[in-house]
Amino acid sequence: MRQLMWRFADRYDLQMLVQSARGVARGPVARLVADGGRNAHEWTARKNELLSHYDASGITAAFMEPEEGGFITGPKNLALALAAFELAWVDAGAATGALAGFLGLSPIHERGTPEQLRHYMSLAAPAKPGEDRAPWRAAFALTEPIPYVGVDTGMLSGKVSVAEWSPGAEPVLQVEKRGRFITNMGFANFVTAAVDTADPRIKSSCLVILEETDPGTFDRGTPTKKLVHQLSSTSDPIFSLRVPASRIVGGYTVKDGVIVPNFDHSQVIEAVFRRTRVTVGVMTSAKLLSAVEPVIRYQRGRFRGAEQAAPGSVRYELGIQQREDALHRLVDVWAAGEAGASLGFATARLFDELDPLERKKDAALAAQGIGGMKATMKWMKALERSALELLELEAHPRGEKQEARIAELRGDELVRFALLDAQANVLCPATKLWNTGVGADFMREAVSLMGGYGITEDCPGFLGQKWMDAQLEATYEGPEAVQRRQLSVTMGNPLFLAQLKAWVRELRHLSGEHPGLGGCVIASAMDLWLWTYRHLERSTDADGVKLVQSPRQGVTFKLADALGWLVASRAQILDAVVLAEEGGAVLGEAHAGTARFFADLCHAQAARTAGEVGRICAELVHGYNRHPSWDAEGRAACWSASDADALEGIIPGLAGCSVDVLTEGAHPDKEGPCASCQGISDFRSLRVKVDGCLTGAMLAKDRAAEALSKVMIPEALDYPL
Amino acid sequence: MSNGYQIVVLGSVVPDPLQTLEPAQTPQGPGLKNELMLPHVLDPWAAHALYEAASLAAKAPGSKVTLVALGPKAKLQQVMMAVGQKVPFDLVALDGPAGGFTDPHEVAAALAAAVRALPGLDRSRLLLFGGWESASRGAGVTLQLVGERLEITDQFQGVDQLTPGPDGSFEVLERVEGGKHQVSWCGGAPAVLGWATGGLGEPRNNPQIGMANMRGVMPALQKAPPAQVGTGGVEFVSVAVPKALRETRIVKDMSPDEIARELVEWIGQD
């Protein structure tokens, strides 16, 4: 079922990876957590054993190409997301520990020279049969001690300078870097570290590869006292090392006696985080979905053993699930988990499609001799025009001539790249932001459904730890503010907004074919969001200050939050459609009921989304206008009671037009005249429409709750407690 | 031995034993409630047979292991993604029901036909492996019936160990009462061996083995012929789980001695 929904039913390599990762997660990882392995900050021998499990099961090799020792050909975003999901189902620290090596390798993978790529990927690959070697482990060192902690790429205190540069020889660099919160440092053999130039002979910042045997100090630092993710190794390392200049990630050229790195550190980081953030988002969704079964078991067994709950009685069989609230809240948790997973995997798949297109785009630029930021942007603008033309043509009835043009544009890989790139620039931060931030809130809800049990160390499913872990996921690879900042820029891209309009049509169409999924709710909420965005773009606040601009994070960040809800819900609906259309062969007689249940989850989530979007949009549309008061202007807008009566005598019903009536000179008991809706009547119509689209949402929730009270669960969790 | 063995393992899928298994009438006859929704595993007894087969094949150069599985295609595929990474084998899949209500004679007929149809089948090298028991159906007769249909009269049940000799013969340890083994010598293939647990642990997943296996597994699943297997004319008027109070208790850190003492105490209560 999941293979269908998350679109890997035709990928046996991914199916095998899922099975392997599941075995590791619910075996050695779960046993270690159950044995209290999370109770130490140090990287212990037992934690270290997990690495060999990752190697043996193929998780480590999932990042490599077959020629490097891997087994998955082509882009691996979905593969890594699935592995992260399976591991985080039990413990996200283990997921982080297993995947952080990929983060360390990613700069080399994305921007390394062919030689760097070959060398380090082969070292990092698990030993082949007959080989006697331990794979090298990587770490990624970007963040630095306060005040430089975080991923503000404009600030780096780590420095690189030229230590030696003999004529005709390769320069030797001196690297000084202090890291903070660096994962894998307990055992990493090499580190990709971000450093700024401290030497006029080095033009810019860069990423540089540091090995543990390099001359100088490779101090792993003290373990970070994390309250979370204790199955990953984190510490604050100190590096003071000499390395050859060939270790600059992506290589360098020498121009007028100056080393010019081919990529500065922010270019590398952008390429890396663009992909790896998705897996972090998926981790939190895995937690929510993993919480469902333990909560059901707890709720049903709540009264068993009490004298008043005899076997066979409703109280004995259903426990807390006799009551609607417990079921409804669990539906919310499940629905949010589904939405997050759908969004995460959809985004991972998008990157799998985008990666090869991006390489083609780079090749096209190179072939045309286009380089530099300005020239590239100009070239992209032309591409965007073609992509917008395609969207425009697809949106309207068309004749033969247009069909030919549509076919031509659809066949253009670079146009496809532009479309996907605009989506990815939104969906990646949205996944990271919504899945982790909102996911952490819902994880709290899941914990609360377990009562006091939820915050004990031996809570089935480790829910308490998962709740806490979710907060780190919300912080890793750029905290929520960073994601909102990125979204506030990318969501305004005309190519994204045009695609959002196309999604509205797509959802309306799907709603016709698959009613009851909440597609229309989301379509209307998207319309509302789009109208709000356009309105705010050209609006000012009560003081005449522009609303949509970089410093106005009170506006743009909220819009970003709302957009996260929308794209998550849409992804969930699309997955539910696939289940409805293709699930029969897999589920047999259970198909109809299962499809209905997942549709109801979608509907419940869509209603919640519409509520959030409506609230945020209303706050923004109305909130920046100053409320009228009972000043002269405000009173002038009121009717006197006698005037109202006189007009009523002339034209019956006219008095009903009055909003505020002054009686004997006194105004009604409130802050001021009610605010006018001048200029925003469209918003009110759209808002009312969204509210109307909620029709049936609670019935769907009731059905989902009913199904939840009957869903079969195993006798016991399939991993230790 | 020269050319090694042709080891054919018969085994299929069963619902994960941790699941709640509730008998129900389905349009296809008796079955389990939401059977296709339940996670499945390779029948544990058949799994022992498969791992023993792979171990024997590794020791006898030229040997080949073929797993013949009759089960719902979708579930077989799901299970193969894990099992396929453990040991090398070829798969022959038959698409049909694999629950506890199928008739062993009908199942045996379908399996025997599939074994007979194996390309290059050499009876002089054939070892027919399978589970001595099954987690879905404890009748313990299917493997014997397949052997009979293939006219293999040397049959061993409850096998825990097979030690090949240099001349093609082999020693077999079969379980008997009182925790003892009966030692037999068999002159050579063909033979039927119904495995108990054997002596091997479950091999770790190896994606490289998996990728090699999948080149054959996926086509085998795609072209799996439907197997006409039913209840053998038996009409189940009603099915129900035994009226037993099932109390699953999760206990951590308990020694085997304590567990044994508690069990004895519990038995003594009756």
Coordinates of C-alpha atoms in Angstrom, one line a residue, chain B residues 12-265:
Chain B
S12 CA 5.3 -19.5 1.3
V13 CA 4.2 -16.5 3.3
V14 CA 2.2 -16.4 6.5
P15 CA 0.8 -13.4 8.4
D16 CA 3.2 -11.9 10.9
P17 CA 2.5 -14.0 14.0
L18 CA 2.3 -10.8 16.1
Q19 CA -0.8 -9.8 14.3
T20 CA -4.4 -10.3 15.5
L21 CA -5.6 -13.1 13.3
E22 CA -9.3 -13.2 13.0
P23 CA -11.0 -15.9 10.9
A24 CA -13.6 -14.5 8.4
Q25 CA -15.6 -15.6 5.5
T26 CA -14.4 -14.0 2.3
P27 CA -15.8 -14.1 -1.3
Q28 CA -12.9 -16.6 -2.0
G29 CA -13.9 -18.8 0.9
P30 CA -12.7 -18.9 4.5
G31 CA -9.7 -16.8 5.3
L32 CA -8.5 -14.1 7.7
K33 CA -10.0 -10.7 8.3
N34 CA -8.1 -8.1 6.2
E35 CA -5.6 -10.8 5.3
L36 CA -4.1 -8.8 2.5
M37 CA -3.6 -5.8 4.8
L38 CA -1.6 -7.9 7.3
P39 CA 2.2 -7.8 7.1
H40 CA 3.5 -11.1 6.1
V41 CA 6.7 -13.0 6.6
L42 CA 8.2 -16.1 5.1
D43 CA 6.8 -19.1 7.0
P44 CA 9.4 -19.5 9.7
W45 CA 9.8 -23.2 9.1
A46 CA 10.3 -22.7 5.4
A47 CA 12.8 -20.0 6.2
H48 CA 14.9 -22.4 8.2
A49 CA 14.8 -24.7 5.2
L50 CA 15.9 -22.0 2.8
Y51 CA 18.8 -20.9 5.0
E52 CA 20.0 -24.5 5.4
A53 CA 19.6 -25.0 1.7
A54 CA 21.8 -21.9 1.0
S55 CA 24.4 -23.1 3.5
L56 CA 24.5 -26.5 1.9
A57 CA 24.8 -25.1 -1.6
A58 CA 27.7 -22.9 -0.5
K59 CA 29.5 -26.0 0.7
A60 CA 28.8 -28.1 -2.3
P61 CA 30.1 -26.3 -5.4
G62 CA 27.8 -26.4 -8.4
S63 CA 24.7 -26.5 -6.2
K64 CA 21.7 -24.4 -7.0
V65 CA 18.8 -23.3 -4.7
T66 CA 15.3 -22.7 -6.1
L67 CA 12.5 -21.5 -3.9
V68 CA 9.0 -22.6 -5.1
A69 CA 6.4 -20.4 -3.4
L70 CA 2.6 -20.5 -3.7
G71 CA 1.0 -17.4 -2.3
P72 CA -0.7 -14.1 -3.2
K73 CA 1.6 -12.4 -5.7
A74 CA 1.6 -9.0 -3.9
K75 CA 2.5 -10.6 -0.6
L76 CA 5.1 -12.8 -2.1
Q77 CA 6.7 -9.7 -3.6
Q78 CA 6.7 -7.8 -0.3
V79 CA 8.3 -10.7 1.5
M80 CA 10.9 -11.4 -1.2
M81 CA 12.2 -7.8 -0.7
A82 CA 13.5 -9.0 2.7
V83 CA 14.2 -12.7 2.1
G84 CA 15.8 -12.0 -1.3
Q85 CA 18.6 -10.1 0.5
K86 CA 19.6 -13.0 2.7
V87 CA 20.7 -15.9 0.5
P88 CA 21.1 -16.5 -3.2
F89 CA 18.2 -18.4 -4.9
D90 CA 16.0 -18.6 -7.9
L91 CA 12.3 -18.1 -7.4
V92 CA 9.4 -19.9 -9.0
A93 CA 6.2 -18.2 -7.9
L94 CA 2.6 -19.5 -8.1
D95 CA -0.2 -17.0 -7.6
G96 CA -2.8 -18.4 -5.2
P97 CA -4.0 -18.5 -1.7
A98 CA -1.6 -19.4 1.1
G99 CA -3.8 -19.3 4.2
G100 CA -4.6 -22.0 6.7
F101 CA -7.7 -23.2 4.9
T102 CA -6.2 -24.5 1.7
D103 CA -6.3 -28.2 1.0
P104 CA -2.9 -29.8 1.3
H105 CA -3.6 -32.2 -1.6
E106 CA -4.4 -29.4 -4.0
V107 CA -1.4 -27.4 -2.8
A108 CA 0.8 -30.4 -3.2
A109 CA -0.4 -31.0 -6.7
A110 CA 0.3 -27.5 -7.8
L111 CA 3.8 -27.5 -6.1
A112 CA 4.7 -30.9 -7.6
A113 CA 3.7 -29.7 -11.0
A114 CA 5.9 -26.6 -10.6
V115 CA 8.9 -28.7 -9.4
R116 CA 8.4 -31.1 -12.4
A117 CA 8.4 -28.2 -14.8
L118 CA 11.7 -26.8 -13.5
P119 CA 14.1 -26.6 -16.4
G120 CA 17.0 -29.1 -16.3
L121 CA 15.5 -31.0 -13.3
D122 CA 17.9 -33.7 -12.4
R123 CA 16.4 -36.2 -9.9
S124 CA 19.7 -37.7 -9.1
R125 CA 20.7 -34.3 -7.6
L126 CA 17.3 -33.2 -6.2
L127 CA 16.8 -32.4 -2.6
L128 CA 13.4 -31.3 -1.8
F129 CA 13.4 -29.0 1.3
G130 CA 10.6 -27.5 3.2
G131 CA 9.2 -26.8 6.6
W132 CA 8.4 -29.7 8.8
E133 CA 5.6 -27.6 10.1
S134 CA 3.9 -24.4 9.1
A135 CA 2.9 -21.3 10.9
S136 CA -0.3 -21.0 8.9
R137 CA -1.3 -24.7 8.9
G138 CA 0.1 -27.3 11.2
A139 CA -1.1 -30.3 9.2
G140 CA 2.5 -31.2 8.3
V141 CA 1.5 -33.2 5.3
T142 CA 2.0 -30.9 2.3
L143 CA 5.7 -31.6 1.9
Q144 CA 5.2 -35.3 2.2
L145 CA 2.5 -35.3 -0.4
V146 CA 4.7 -33.3 -2.8
G147 CA 7.4 -35.9 -2.3
E148 CA 5.0 -38.8 -3.0
R149 CA 3.7 -37.1 -6.2
L150 CA 7.4 -36.8 -7.3
E151 CA 7.9 -40.4 -6.3
I152 CA 10.6 -39.6 -3.8
T153 CA 10.4 -42.2 -1.1
D154 CA 13.4 -41.1 1.1
Q155 CA 11.7 -38.6 3.4
F156 CA 12.9 -37.1 6.6
Q157 CA 10.9 -34.9 8.9
G158 CA 12.0 -32.7 11.8
V159 CA 15.4 -32.4 10.4
D160 CA 17.9 -30.3 12.3
Q161 CA 21.1 -31.2 10.5
L162 CA 22.3 -32.6 7.2
T163 CA 25.9 -33.5 6.7
P164 CA 26.9 -34.5 3.1
G165 CA 29.4 -37.3 2.6
P166 CA 32.0 -37.4 -0.2
D167 CA 30.1 -40.0 -2.2
G168 CA 26.8 -38.2 -2.5
S169 CA 25.4 -39.8 0.6
F170 CA 24.5 -37.8 3.6
E171 CA 23.8 -38.0 7.3
V172 CA 20.5 -36.7 8.7
L173 CA 19.6 -35.8 12.2
E174 CA 15.8 -35.9 12.8
R175 CA 14.1 -34.9 16.0
V176 CA 12.6 -37.6 18.1
E177 CA 11.0 -37.6 21.6
G178 CA 12.8 -36.3 24.6
G179 CA 15.0 -33.8 22.9
K180 CA 17.0 -36.4 21.1
H181 CA 17.9 -36.9 17.5
Q182 CA 17.6 -40.0 15.3
V183 CA 20.6 -40.4 13.1
S184 CA 20.0 -41.7 9.6
W185 CA 22.2 -42.2 6.5
C186 CA 20.8 -41.7 3.1
G187 CA 22.5 -43.1 0.0
G188 CA 21.9 -39.9 -1.9
A189 CA 19.4 -37.7 -3.8
P190 CA 16.5 -37.6 -4.4
A191 CA 15.2 -37.0 -0.9
V192 CA 12.6 -35.0 0.9
L193 CA 13.8 -33.1 4.0
G194 CA 11.2 -31.4 6.3
W195 CA 13.3 -29.0 8.4
A196 CA 12.7 -28.2 12.0
T197 CA 14.8 -25.2 13.1
G198 CA 18.2 -26.4 11.9
G199 CA 21.2 -24.8 13.5
L200 CA 21.6 -21.5 11.6
G201 CA 20.7 -18.0 12.6
E202 CA 18.9 -15.8 10.2
P203 CA 21.4 -14.3 7.8
R204 CA 21.8 -10.6 7.7
N205 CA 20.4 -8.7 4.8
N206 CA 22.8 -8.1 2.0
P207 CA 21.6 -5.7 -0.7
Q208 CA 24.2 -7.0 -3.2
I209 CA 22.7 -10.5 -2.9
G210 CA 19.3 -8.9 -3.1
M211 CA 20.1 -7.0 -6.3
A212 CA 21.4 -10.2 -7.9
N213 CA 18.4 -12.2 -6.8
M214 CA 15.9 -9.6 -7.9
R215 CA 17.0 -10.0 -11.5
G216 CA 15.2 -13.3 -11.4
V217 CA 12.7 -12.7 -8.7
M218 CA 10.8 -9.8 -10.3
P219 CA 10.2 -11.6 -13.6
A220 CA 9.2 -14.7 -11.8
L221 CA 6.6 -12.8 -9.8
Q222 CA 5.4 -11.0 -13.0
K223 CA 4.8 -14.3 -14.8
A224 CA 3.5 -16.2 -11.8
P225 CA 0.8 -18.5 -13.1
P226 CA -2.5 -18.7 -11.1
A227 CA -2.7 -21.9 -9.1
Q228 CA -6.1 -23.5 -8.8
V229 CA -6.0 -24.1 -5.1
G230 CA -9.1 -24.2 -2.9
T231 CA -10.4 -25.9 0.1
G232 CA -10.6 -29.4 -1.5
G233 CA -14.4 -29.4 -1.4
V234 CA -14.5 -28.9 2.3
E235 CA -17.2 -26.5 3.3
F236 CA -16.4 -24.5 6.4
V237 CA -19.7 -23.8 8.1
S238 CA -18.0 -21.5 10.6
V239 CA -14.5 -20.7 11.7
A240 CA -13.4 -19.2 15.0
V241 CA -10.2 -18.9 17.0
P242 CA -10.0 -21.2 19.9
K243 CA -11.9 -19.9 23.0
A244 CA -8.7 -19.1 24.8
L245 CA -7.9 -16.1 26.8
R246 CA -4.9 -14.6 25.1
E247 CA -2.9 -12.3 27.3
T248 CA 0.2 -10.9 25.7
R249 CA 2.5 -9.7 28.4
I250 CA 5.7 -7.9 27.5
V251 CA 8.5 -8.7 30.0
K252 CA 12.0 -7.3 29.9
D253 CA 15.1 -8.7 31.5
M254 CA 13.8 -12.1 32.6
S255 CA 16.2 -15.0 32.7
P256 CA 15.3 -18.3 31.0
D257 CA 15.2 -20.0 34.5
E258 CA 12.6 -17.5 35.6
I259 CA 10.5 -17.9 32.5
A260 CA 10.6 -21.7 32.8
R261 CA 9.6 -21.5 36.5
E262 CA 6.7 -19.2 35.7
L263 CA 5.5 -21.5 32.9
V264 CA 5.7 -24.5 35.1
E265 CA 3.8 -22.7 37.8

